[in-house]
Amino acid sequence: MGDEIERRDKGAVTATVPWEYAAAPESKEIVRIQDRYGLFIEGRFVDPLSGRTFETINPATEETLSVVSEAGPEDVDLAVRAAEKAWESSWRDLPGRERAKYLYRIARSLQERSREFAVLESLNGGKPIKESRDVDLPLAAAHFFYYAGWADKLAYAFPNREPRPLGVAGQVIPWNFPILMAAWKLAPALATGNTAVLKPAETTPLTALLLAEVIQEADLPPGVVNIVTGAGETGAALVNHPGVAKVAFTGSTEVGKIIRRAIAGTGKRLTLELGGKAANIVFEDAPIDQAIEGIVNGIYFNQGHVCCAGSRLLVQESVFEPVLDKLKERLGTLRVGDPLDKNTDVGAINSAAQLSRIKELVESGIQEGAEIYQPECHLPERGFWFCPTLFTGVSQSHRIAREEIFGPVLSILTFRTPEEALEKANNTPYGLSAGVWTEKGSRILWMTQRLRAGVIWANTFNRFDPSSPFGGYKESGFGREGGLHGLEPYLDLVPR
Ligand code: NAP
Ligand code: MG
């Protein structure tokens, strides 16, 4: 019997049509979404002084999930003042071990409620439950645990220096990893004794608001964390507020440049985590099957809504054909659809605006002469979807090889020598990440020393750990988040 099943399965692997999976949707019951959300200021949910609200939707169905407040400058002002007050009256002088207790509480709560957070993340952002459940939530909790561990050890982190917190951190985050980005920003800020005002992305406010509930339950002193929802203007009001001592921004290079110009000369500290156009480089001696999984994970993971996505595949010419064949076959087995289905690999595109950006760039690829390949793909009628796509015959001057697509679209180029691979990989204004696939250790080292990218993966891709610093070169930004490096942007290090 066992043999029979095995044989049938083997047959299915080589067949052109993969077997059908029964639907396996995660239940929405665990999440209680309120009809309306206020702003989280000084430990309470309050109605916005602006009087403005906006709807937040499920991008997989276009259904409205809730109505959220839009913070105006007067609301941002209230939030920053609350954060200043909390900093001066308690948080700044609290011993590190006491701050750590709050961070541990938040971390444990995220773990305990991880299913609820994961379902809400997938509902509001469109990412597959498999990812929100197995990647985003465990990593978000791990960030709080990790930085809780540092809170009482700052003096050891920076010998011969007295680490002093800066004050209020104004933090603006994007929609691709909403809860994870909130954790990346808040955990190091709080661990180092700063207070925070966080502005989630317009399209994905709900998990940040659930985090506000967790923060309330953790009994964090009111005002230590404030969460103001809204769009770009809310973010601008926050970064430009004179009460903000430190700005931490993750988002597009375009907005990063605006922010850097706006705060020049104010003395505010700044870290920018911006876009990317990572090269995933496959040498002829690479373990090809493993590399295929890494390539797929690198660009189709989270619908390609990943700043460090491996959006340019550089393949050594001698293995171009087998890599392409296997990649096409693998693309045919990716399941696109309901983000809450546990078998879904590729979920919904985050917004209509993002979908039209992807379509526009894909169209440019066709116009400029690259060859497009898409597997047969049945997309749901409602919602925002894009079929996993790859391009061959891509030259370095094509827009799809230069611009960030931020969607499930891979551009494939070839190379002959390691020098050529390196030159092509570095031929970009970005420098966030890169991947190298080869059996040869010395080649990995040779490449990593020369690639101009902040994170380089060897024989893997898109792996994250809170103890490992993350950040860019060139137009991908500056400053590092994660690890020991992630503490420094939130501290003044005064010589003892
Ligand atoms: P975005 O437009 O730059 O938005 C990022 C955040 O900034 C959002 O919260 C946004 O609000 C806010 N914002 C917009 N204009 C602002 C302004 N003038 N001042 C202050 N804040 C402002 O980027 P996106 O389109 O949401 O996200 C995609 C981009 O982010 C991609 O380019 C991607 O590479 C980059 N990204 C980088 C990383 C990284 O770690 N390096 C991580 C994720 C994403 P609204 O959402 O309300 O517009
Ligand atoms: Mg925007």
Coordinates of C-alpha atoms and ligand atoms in Angstrom, one line a residue:
M1 CA 0.0 0.0 0.0
G2 CA 2.7 2.4 1.1
D3 CA 4.7 1.5 -2.1
E4 CA 1.7 2.2 -4.3
I5 CA 1.2 5.7 -2.8
E6 CA 4.9 6.4 -3.2
R7 CA 4.9 5.3 -6.8
R8 CA 1.8 7.4 -7.5
D9 CA 3.4 10.4 -5.9
K10 CA 6.6 10.0 -7.9
G11 CA 4.5 9.9 -11.0
A12 CA 2.8 13.2 -10.0
V13 CA 6.1 14.9 -9.5
T14 CA 7.1 14.5 -13.2
A15 CA 3.6 15.1 -14.5
T16 CA 2.9 18.6 -16.0
V17 CA -0.2 19.1 -13.9
P18 CA 0.6 18.8 -10.2
W19 CA -1.9 17.1 -7.9
E20 CA -4.7 19.2 -6.4
Y21 CA -4.6 20.0 -2.8
A22 CA -7.9 20.2 -0.8
A23 CA -8.5 23.7 0.6
A24 CA -7.0 24.0 4.1
P25 CA -8.0 27.5 5.3
E26 CA -6.9 28.7 8.7
S27 CA -9.9 29.9 10.7
K28 CA -10.5 33.6 11.0
E29 CA -12.5 33.0 14.3
I30 CA -9.4 33.6 16.4
V31 CA -9.3 37.3 15.4
R32 CA -11.6 39.9 16.7
I33 CA -11.4 42.9 14.5
Q34 CA -13.1 46.1 15.8
D35 CA -15.2 48.2 13.6
R36 CA -13.2 51.2 14.4
Y37 CA -9.8 52.0 15.9
G38 CA -8.6 55.1 17.6
L39 CA -5.0 56.3 17.8
F40 CA -2.8 54.7 20.6
I41 CA -1.6 57.6 22.6
E42 CA -0.4 57.7 26.2
G43 CA -1.6 54.1 26.8
R44 CA -5.1 54.6 25.5
F45 CA -7.0 54.5 22.3
V46 CA -8.2 58.0 21.5
D47 CA -10.3 59.5 18.7
P48 CA -8.2 61.6 16.3
L49 CA -8.3 65.4 16.7
S50 CA -8.1 65.5 12.9
G51 CA -11.6 63.9 12.8
R52 CA -10.4 61.9 9.8
T53 CA -10.6 58.1 9.3
F54 CA -9.9 55.7 6.5
E55 CA -10.9 52.1 5.6
T56 CA -8.5 49.3 5.7
I57 CA -9.2 46.3 3.4
N58 CA -8.3 42.7 2.8
P59 CA -6.3 42.8 -0.5
A60 CA -7.3 39.2 -1.3
T61 CA -11.0 40.1 -1.4
E62 CA -11.1 43.9 -1.4
E63 CA -13.5 43.7 1.6
T64 CA -13.3 46.4 4.3
L65 CA -11.9 45.0 7.5
S66 CA -12.1 48.1 9.7
V67 CA -12.1 51.9 9.9
V68 CA -8.8 53.4 11.2
S69 CA -8.0 56.9 12.4
E70 CA -5.8 59.2 10.3
A71 CA -3.5 61.1 12.6
G72 CA -3.1 64.8 11.6
P73 CA -0.2 67.0 12.8
E74 CA -2.1 67.8 16.0
D75 CA -2.5 64.1 16.8
V76 CA 1.2 63.5 16.0
D77 CA 2.0 66.4 18.3
L78 CA 0.0 64.8 21.2
A79 CA 1.8 61.4 20.6
V80 CA 5.3 63.0 20.6
R81 CA 4.5 65.0 23.8
A82 CA 3.2 61.8 25.5
A83 CA 6.4 60.0 24.5
E84 CA 8.6 63.0 25.8
K85 CA 6.7 63.0 29.0
A86 CA 7.1 59.2 29.5
W87 CA 10.8 59.4 28.7
E88 CA 11.5 62.2 31.2
S89 CA 9.3 61.0 34.0
S90 CA 10.1 57.3 34.0
W91 CA 11.5 55.4 31.1
R92 CA 14.9 57.2 30.8
D93 CA 15.9 56.5 34.4
L94 CA 14.5 53.0 34.7
P95 CA 17.2 50.4 35.3
G96 CA 17.8 48.2 32.3
R97 CA 16.6 45.1 34.1
E98 CA 13.3 46.7 34.7
R99 CA 12.9 47.8 31.0
A100 CA 13.8 44.2 30.1
K101 CA 10.8 42.8 32.0
Y102 CA 8.4 44.8 29.8
L103 CA 10.1 43.6 26.7
Y104 CA 10.0 40.0 27.8
R105 CA 6.3 40.4 28.5
I106 CA 5.6 41.7 25.1
A107 CA 7.7 38.9 23.5
R108 CA 5.8 36.2 25.5
S109 CA 2.5 37.7 24.6
L110 CA 3.4 37.8 20.9
Q111 CA 4.3 34.1 21.2
E112 CA 1.1 33.2 23.0
R113 CA -1.1 35.1 20.6
S114 CA 1.0 34.4 17.5
R115 CA -1.8 32.6 15.7
E116 CA -4.1 35.5 16.1
F117 CA -1.4 37.9 14.9
A118 CA -0.6 35.7 12.0
V119 CA -4.2 35.4 10.8
L120 CA -4.6 39.2 11.1
E121 CA -1.4 39.9 9.3
S122 CA -2.5 37.7 6.4
L123 CA -6.0 39.2 6.3
N124 CA -4.7 42.8 6.2
G125 CA -1.5 42.3 4.2
G126 CA -2.2 39.4 1.8
K127 CA 0.8 37.3 2.7
P128 CA 0.4 33.5 3.0
I129 CA -0.4 32.3 6.4
K130 CA 2.5 29.9 6.1
E131 CA 4.8 32.9 6.1
S132 CA 3.1 35.1 8.7
R133 CA 2.8 32.0 11.0
D134 CA 6.3 30.5 10.4
V135 CA 8.4 33.6 9.6
D136 CA 7.0 37.0 10.7
L137 CA 5.6 36.1 14.1
P138 CA 8.4 33.9 15.4
L139 CA 10.9 36.6 14.3
A140 CA 8.9 39.5 15.8
A141 CA 8.8 37.7 19.1
A142 CA 12.5 36.8 18.8
H143 CA 13.4 40.5 18.3
F144 CA 11.7 41.4 21.6
F145 CA 13.4 38.5 23.4
Y146 CA 16.8 39.4 21.9
Y147 CA 16.7 43.1 22.8
A148 CA 15.3 42.4 26.2
G149 CA 18.5 40.5 26.8
W150 CA 20.6 43.6 25.9
A151 CA 18.6 46.1 28.1
D152 CA 20.7 45.5 31.2
K153 CA 24.0 44.8 29.4
L154 CA 24.5 48.0 27.5
A155 CA 27.6 48.9 29.5
Y156 CA 29.2 45.6 28.3
A157 CA 28.1 46.2 24.7
F158 CA 30.1 49.5 24.6
P159 CA 33.1 49.2 26.9
N160 CA 34.6 52.6 28.1
R161 CA 31.5 54.4 27.0
E162 CA 28.5 55.5 28.9
P163 CA 25.5 54.7 26.7
R164 CA 22.7 57.3 27.0
P165 CA 19.3 57.1 25.3
L166 CA 18.4 59.8 22.9
G167 CA 14.7 60.6 23.7
V168 CA 11.8 60.1 21.4
A169 CA 12.2 57.9 18.4
G170 CA 9.9 58.6 15.4
Q171 CA 9.6 55.3 13.5
V172 CA 8.0 54.9 10.1
I173 CA 7.5 51.5 8.6
P174 CA 6.3 49.9 5.3
W175 CA 3.5 47.4 4.5
N176 CA 5.5 44.3 3.5
F177 CA 6.4 43.1 7.0
P178 CA 4.0 45.1 9.3
I179 CA 4.4 43.4 12.6
L180 CA 8.0 42.3 12.1
M181 CA 9.0 45.9 11.1
A182 CA 7.2 47.2 14.2
A183 CA 9.3 44.8 16.3
W184 CA 12.5 45.7 14.5
K185 CA 11.9 49.3 15.4
L186 CA 10.4 49.2 18.9
A187 CA 12.5 46.5 20.5
P188 CA 15.9 48.2 20.2
A189 CA 14.4 51.6 20.9
L190 CA 12.9 50.5 24.2
A191 CA 15.8 48.3 25.3
T192 CA 18.1 51.3 25.1
G193 CA 15.8 53.5 27.1
N194 CA 14.1 55.6 24.4
T195 CA 10.4 56.0 24.0
A196 CA 8.7 55.8 20.6
V197 CA 6.0 57.0 18.2
L198 CA 5.4 54.4 15.5
K199 CA 3.6 55.1 12.2
P200 CA 2.5 51.9 10.4
A201 CA 1.9 51.9 6.6
E202 CA -1.5 53.1 5.4
T203 CA -2.5 49.7 4.0
T204 CA -1.4 47.5 6.9
P205 CA -2.3 49.2 10.3
L206 CA -4.1 46.3 12.0
T207 CA -1.3 44.2 13.6
A208 CA 0.3 47.3 14.9
L209 CA -3.0 48.2 16.6
L210 CA -3.2 44.7 18.0
L211 CA 0.3 45.2 19.3
A212 CA -0.9 48.3 21.1
E213 CA -3.4 46.0 23.0
V214 CA -0.5 43.7 23.9
I215 CA 1.5 46.8 25.1
Q216 CA -1.5 47.8 27.2
E217 CA -1.7 44.4 28.8
A218 CA 2.1 44.4 29.4
D219 CA 1.5 47.4 31.6
L220 CA 4.1 49.5 29.8
P221 CA 4.1 53.0 31.3
P222 CA 1.7 55.1 29.3
G223 CA 3.4 57.0 26.5
V224 CA 6.4 54.8 26.2
V225 CA 5.0 53.5 22.9
N226 CA 2.5 55.4 20.9
I227 CA 1.0 54.3 17.6
V228 CA -0.3 56.8 15.1
T229 CA -2.0 55.4 11.9
G230 CA -2.3 57.4 8.7
A231 CA -0.6 57.9 5.4
G232 CA 2.5 59.6 4.1
E233 CA 1.5 63.0 5.6
T234 CA 1.3 61.5 9.1
G235 CA 4.8 60.0 8.6
A236 CA 6.1 63.4 7.4
A237 CA 4.5 65.2 10.4
L238 CA 6.2 62.6 12.7
V239 CA 9.7 62.8 11.3
N240 CA 9.6 66.6 11.1
H241 CA 8.3 67.1 14.7
P242 CA 10.9 69.0 16.7
G243 CA 10.4 66.7 19.7
V244 CA 11.7 63.7 17.8
A245 CA 15.4 63.0 18.6
K246 CA 15.8 60.0 16.3
V247 CA 14.2 59.0 13.1
A248 CA 14.1 55.4 12.0
F249 CA 12.6 54.8 8.5
T250 CA 12.0 51.7 6.4
G251 CA 10.5 52.2 3.0
S252 CA 11.3 53.5 -0.5
T253 CA 14.5 55.2 -1.5
E254 CA 12.4 58.0 -2.8
V255 CA 10.8 58.8 0.6
G256 CA 14.1 58.1 2.3
K257 CA 15.7 60.9 0.3
I258 CA 12.9 63.3 1.2
I259 CA 13.3 62.5 4.9
R260 CA 17.1 63.0 4.8
R261 CA 16.7 66.4 3.2
A262 CA 13.9 67.4 5.5
I263 CA 15.8 66.7 8.7
A264 CA 19.3 67.8 7.5
G265 CA 20.7 70.3 10.0
T266 CA 18.2 69.5 12.8
G267 CA 20.6 67.3 14.8
K268 CA 18.2 64.4 14.6
R269 CA 19.8 61.0 14.3
L270 CA 18.7 59.0 11.3
T271 CA 18.7 55.4 10.0
L272 CA 17.3 54.5 6.6
E273 CA 16.4 51.0 5.4
L274 CA 15.5 51.5 1.7
G275 CA 15.0 49.5 -1.5
G276 CA 17.1 46.8 -3.1
K277 CA 17.8 45.0 -6.3
A278 CA 19.7 42.0 -5.0
A279 CA 21.6 39.6 -7.2
N280 CA 21.3 35.9 -6.5
I281 CA 24.4 34.4 -8.1
V282 CA 24.5 30.7 -9.1
F283 CA 27.8 29.2 -10.1
E284 CA 28.1 26.0 -12.2
D285 CA 29.2 23.9 -9.2
A286 CA 26.2 25.0 -7.1
P287 CA 23.9 22.3 -5.7
I288 CA 21.2 23.1 -8.3
D289 CA 18.1 21.7 -6.6
Q290 CA 18.9 23.6 -3.4
A291 CA 19.6 26.7 -5.4
I292 CA 16.2 26.4 -7.2
E293 CA 14.5 26.5 -3.8
G294 CA 16.6 29.4 -2.7
I295 CA 15.8 31.3 -5.9
V296 CA 12.1 30.7 -5.4
N297 CA 12.2 31.6 -1.8
G298 CA 14.3 34.7 -2.7
I299 CA 11.8 36.3 -5.1
Y300 CA 8.4 34.6 -4.9
F301 CA 8.4 34.5 -1.1
N302 CA 5.9 37.1 0.2
Q303 CA 4.9 37.9 -3.4
G304 CA 8.3 39.5 -3.9
H305 CA 7.3 42.3 -1.4
V306 CA 10.7 42.0 0.1
C307 CA 13.3 44.8 0.0
C308 CA 16.2 42.2 0.0
A309 CA 14.4 40.0 -2.6
G310 CA 16.7 38.2 -5.0
S311 CA 15.1 39.9 -8.0
R312 CA 18.1 39.5 -10.3
L313 CA 19.2 35.9 -10.9
L314 CA 22.8 35.7 -12.3
V315 CA 23.4 32.2 -13.7
Q316 CA 26.7 30.9 -15.0
E317 CA 26.2 30.2 -18.7
S318 CA 27.2 26.5 -18.5
V319 CA 24.2 25.7 -16.2
F320 CA 21.8 28.2 -17.6
E321 CA 19.6 25.6 -19.3
P322 CA 19.2 23.1 -16.5
V323 CA 18.5 26.0 -14.0
L324 CA 15.9 27.6 -16.3
D325 CA 14.2 24.2 -16.9
K326 CA 14.0 23.4 -13.2
L327 CA 12.9 26.8 -12.3
K328 CA 10.0 26.8 -14.8
E329 CA 8.9 23.4 -13.5
R330 CA 9.0 24.7 -10.0
L331 CA 7.1 27.8 -10.9
G332 CA 4.3 25.5 -12.2
T333 CA 3.9 23.9 -8.7
L334 CA 3.6 27.2 -6.8
R335 CA 0.1 27.6 -5.5
V336 CA -1.2 31.2 -5.8
G337 CA -4.4 32.1 -4.0
D338 CA -6.1 32.5 -0.6
P339 CA -3.5 33.8 1.8
L340 CA -5.3 32.0 4.7
D341 CA -5.0 28.6 3.0
K342 CA -2.1 26.7 4.6
N343 CA -1.0 25.3 1.3
T344 CA -0.7 28.7 -0.4
D345 CA 2.8 29.7 -1.5
V346 CA 2.1 33.1 -3.2
G347 CA -0.6 35.3 -1.7
A348 CA -2.2 38.6 -2.7
I349 CA -0.4 41.7 -3.8
N350 CA -0.7 44.2 -1.0
S351 CA -2.6 47.0 -2.8
A352 CA -4.1 48.1 -6.2
A353 CA -1.3 50.7 -6.4
Q354 CA 1.4 48.1 -5.9
L355 CA -0.2 45.8 -8.5
S356 CA -0.3 48.5 -11.1
R357 CA 3.4 49.3 -10.4
I358 CA 4.3 45.6 -11.0
K359 CA 2.2 45.5 -14.2
E360 CA 3.8 48.6 -15.5
L361 CA 7.4 47.3 -15.0
V362 CA 6.5 43.9 -16.4
E363 CA 5.1 45.6 -19.5
S364 CA 8.4 47.6 -19.8
G365 CA 10.3 44.3 -19.8
I366 CA 8.2 43.0 -22.7
Q367 CA 8.6 46.3 -24.6
E368 CA 12.3 46.4 -24.1
G369 CA 12.7 42.9 -25.6
A370 CA 13.0 40.5 -22.7
E371 CA 11.2 37.2 -22.9
I372 CA 8.5 36.6 -20.3
Y373 CA 7.5 33.2 -18.9
Q374 CA 4.5 32.6 -16.6
P375 CA 3.1 29.2 -15.6
E376 CA -0.6 28.5 -16.1
C377 CA -2.1 30.4 -13.3
H378 CA -5.7 30.7 -12.2
L379 CA -6.1 33.9 -10.2
P380 CA -9.1 34.7 -8.1
E381 CA -11.6 37.2 -9.6
R382 CA -11.6 39.7 -6.7
G383 CA -8.5 41.1 -5.0
F384 CA -5.0 42.0 -6.2
W385 CA -3.0 39.1 -7.8
F386 CA 0.0 38.6 -9.9
C387 CA 1.2 35.3 -11.4
P388 CA 4.8 34.3 -10.6
T389 CA 6.8 35.6 -13.5
L390 CA 10.3 35.2 -14.9
F391 CA 12.2 37.0 -17.7
T392 CA 15.0 35.7 -19.8
G393 CA 17.0 37.6 -22.3
V394 CA 17.4 40.4 -19.9
S395 CA 20.2 43.0 -20.4
Q396 CA 21.6 45.2 -17.7
S397 CA 20.1 48.3 -19.2
H398 CA 16.5 47.0 -19.0
R399 CA 14.3 48.6 -16.4
I400 CA 13.4 45.2 -15.0
A401 CA 17.2 44.7 -14.3
R402 CA 17.6 48.1 -12.7
E403 CA 14.4 49.1 -10.9
E404 CA 12.9 47.6 -7.9
I405 CA 9.7 45.7 -9.0
F406 CA 8.6 44.6 -5.5
G407 CA 6.6 41.8 -6.9
P408 CA 6.9 38.1 -7.8
V409 CA 9.0 38.9 -10.9
L410 CA 12.5 37.5 -11.6
S411 CA 15.0 38.8 -14.1
I412 CA 17.5 36.3 -15.3
L413 CA 21.0 37.3 -16.6
T414 CA 24.0 35.1 -17.4
F415 CA 27.7 35.4 -16.8
R416 CA 30.9 33.4 -17.7
T417 CA 33.5 34.3 -15.0
P418 CA 33.3 35.2 -11.3
E419 CA 34.6 38.7 -12.3
E420 CA 31.8 39.2 -14.7
A421 CA 29.3 38.0 -12.0
L422 CA 30.7 40.5 -9.6
E423 CA 30.6 43.3 -12.0
K424 CA 27.0 42.7 -12.9
A425 CA 25.9 42.1 -9.3
N426 CA 27.4 45.5 -8.2
N427 CA 26.0 47.3 -11.2
T428 CA 23.1 48.8 -9.3
P429 CA 22.5 51.9 -7.3
Y430 CA 21.3 49.6 -4.5
G431 CA 23.2 47.4 -2.1
L432 CA 21.0 45.7 0.4
S433 CA 21.6 42.0 -0.1
A434 CA 23.0 39.3 -2.4
G435 CA 23.2 35.5 -2.6
V436 CA 26.1 33.3 -3.7
W437 CA 25.6 29.6 -4.7
T438 CA 28.7 27.5 -5.0
E439 CA 30.3 24.4 -3.4
K440 CA 33.6 26.3 -3.3
G441 CA 34.3 28.0 0.1
S442 CA 37.1 30.2 -1.2
R443 CA 34.8 31.5 -4.0
I444 CA 32.2 32.4 -1.4
L445 CA 34.8 34.4 0.5
W446 CA 36.2 36.0 -2.6
M447 CA 32.7 37.1 -3.7
T448 CA 31.5 38.3 -0.2
Q449 CA 34.6 40.5 0.1
R450 CA 33.8 42.3 -3.2
L451 CA 30.0 42.4 -3.3
R452 CA 28.7 45.8 -2.3
A453 CA 25.8 44.6 -0.2
G454 CA 24.9 44.7 3.5
V455 CA 23.7 41.1 3.8
I456 CA 25.2 38.2 1.7
W457 CA 23.8 34.8 2.0
A458 CA 25.8 31.7 0.9
N459 CA 23.9 28.7 -0.3
T460 CA 20.7 30.0 1.2
F461 CA 18.5 33.1 0.8
N462 CA 16.2 35.3 2.9
R463 CA 17.3 34.0 6.3
F464 CA 17.0 36.4 9.2
D465 CA 18.0 36.3 12.8
P466 CA 17.7 39.1 15.5
S467 CA 21.3 38.8 16.4
S468 CA 22.5 39.5 12.9
P469 CA 22.8 43.1 11.6
F470 CA 20.8 44.1 8.6
G471 CA 21.2 47.2 6.4
G472 CA 22.3 48.6 3.1
Y473 CA 25.1 50.1 1.0
K474 CA 24.5 53.1 -1.4
E475 CA 20.9 53.9 -2.1
S476 CA 19.7 51.0 0.1
G477 CA 20.3 53.3 3.1
F478 CA 22.6 53.5 6.1
G479 CA 22.7 52.3 9.6
R480 CA 22.1 48.8 10.8
E481 CA 19.2 47.1 12.5
G482 CA 19.5 43.9 14.4
G483 CA 22.3 42.5 16.6
L484 CA 24.7 44.6 18.7
H485 CA 24.9 47.0 15.7
G486 CA 21.2 47.8 16.1
L487 CA 21.6 49.3 19.6
E488 CA 24.0 52.0 18.5
P489 CA 21.6 54.2 16.4
Y490 CA 19.5 54.6 19.6
L491 CA 22.3 55.7 21.9
D492 CA 24.7 58.5 22.6
L493 CA 28.0 56.9 23.5
V494 CA 29.7 59.3 25.9
P495 CA 33.4 58.5 26.6
R496 CA 33.8 57.6 30.3
Ligands
NAP1 P1 7.1 54.2 1.1 O1 6.1 54.9 0.3 O2 8.4 54.8 1.2 O3 6.4 54.1 2.5 C1 7.0 53.7 3.7 C2 6.4 54.4 4.9 O4 6.7 55.8 4.8 C3 4.9 54.3 5.0 O5 4.5 54.2 6.3 C4 4.5 55.5 4.3 O6 3.2 55.9 4.6 C5 5.5 56.5 4.9 N1 5.7 57.7 4.1 C6 5.3 58.1 2.9 N2 5.7 59.3 2.5 C7 6.3 59.8 3.6 C8 7.0 61.1 3.9 N3 7.1 62.0 3.0 N4 7.5 61.2 5.1 C9 7.5 60.2 6.1 N5 6.9 59.1 5.9 C10 6.3 58.8 4.6 O7 7.3 52.8 0.7 P2 6.2 51.7 0.4 O8 5.7 51.9 -1.0 O9 5.2 51.7 1.5 O10 7.1 50.4 0.6 C11 7.8 49.8 -0.5 C12 9.3 50.3 -0.4 O11 9.9 50.1 0.8 C13 10.1 49.5 -1.4 O12 10.9 50.4 -2.2 C14 11.0 48.6 -0.5 O13 12.3 48.3 -1.0 C15 11.2 49.4 0.7 N6 11.4 48.6 1.9 C16 12.7 48.5 2.4 C17 12.9 47.7 3.5 C18 14.3 47.6 4.1 O14 14.5 47.0 5.1 N7 15.3 48.2 3.5 C19 11.9 47.0 4.1 C20 10.7 47.1 3.5 C21 10.4 47.9 2.4 P3 2.0 55.3 3.7 O15 2.1 53.8 3.7 O16 0.8 55.7 4.4 O17 2.2 55.8 2.3
MG2 MG 2.9 55.5 0.3

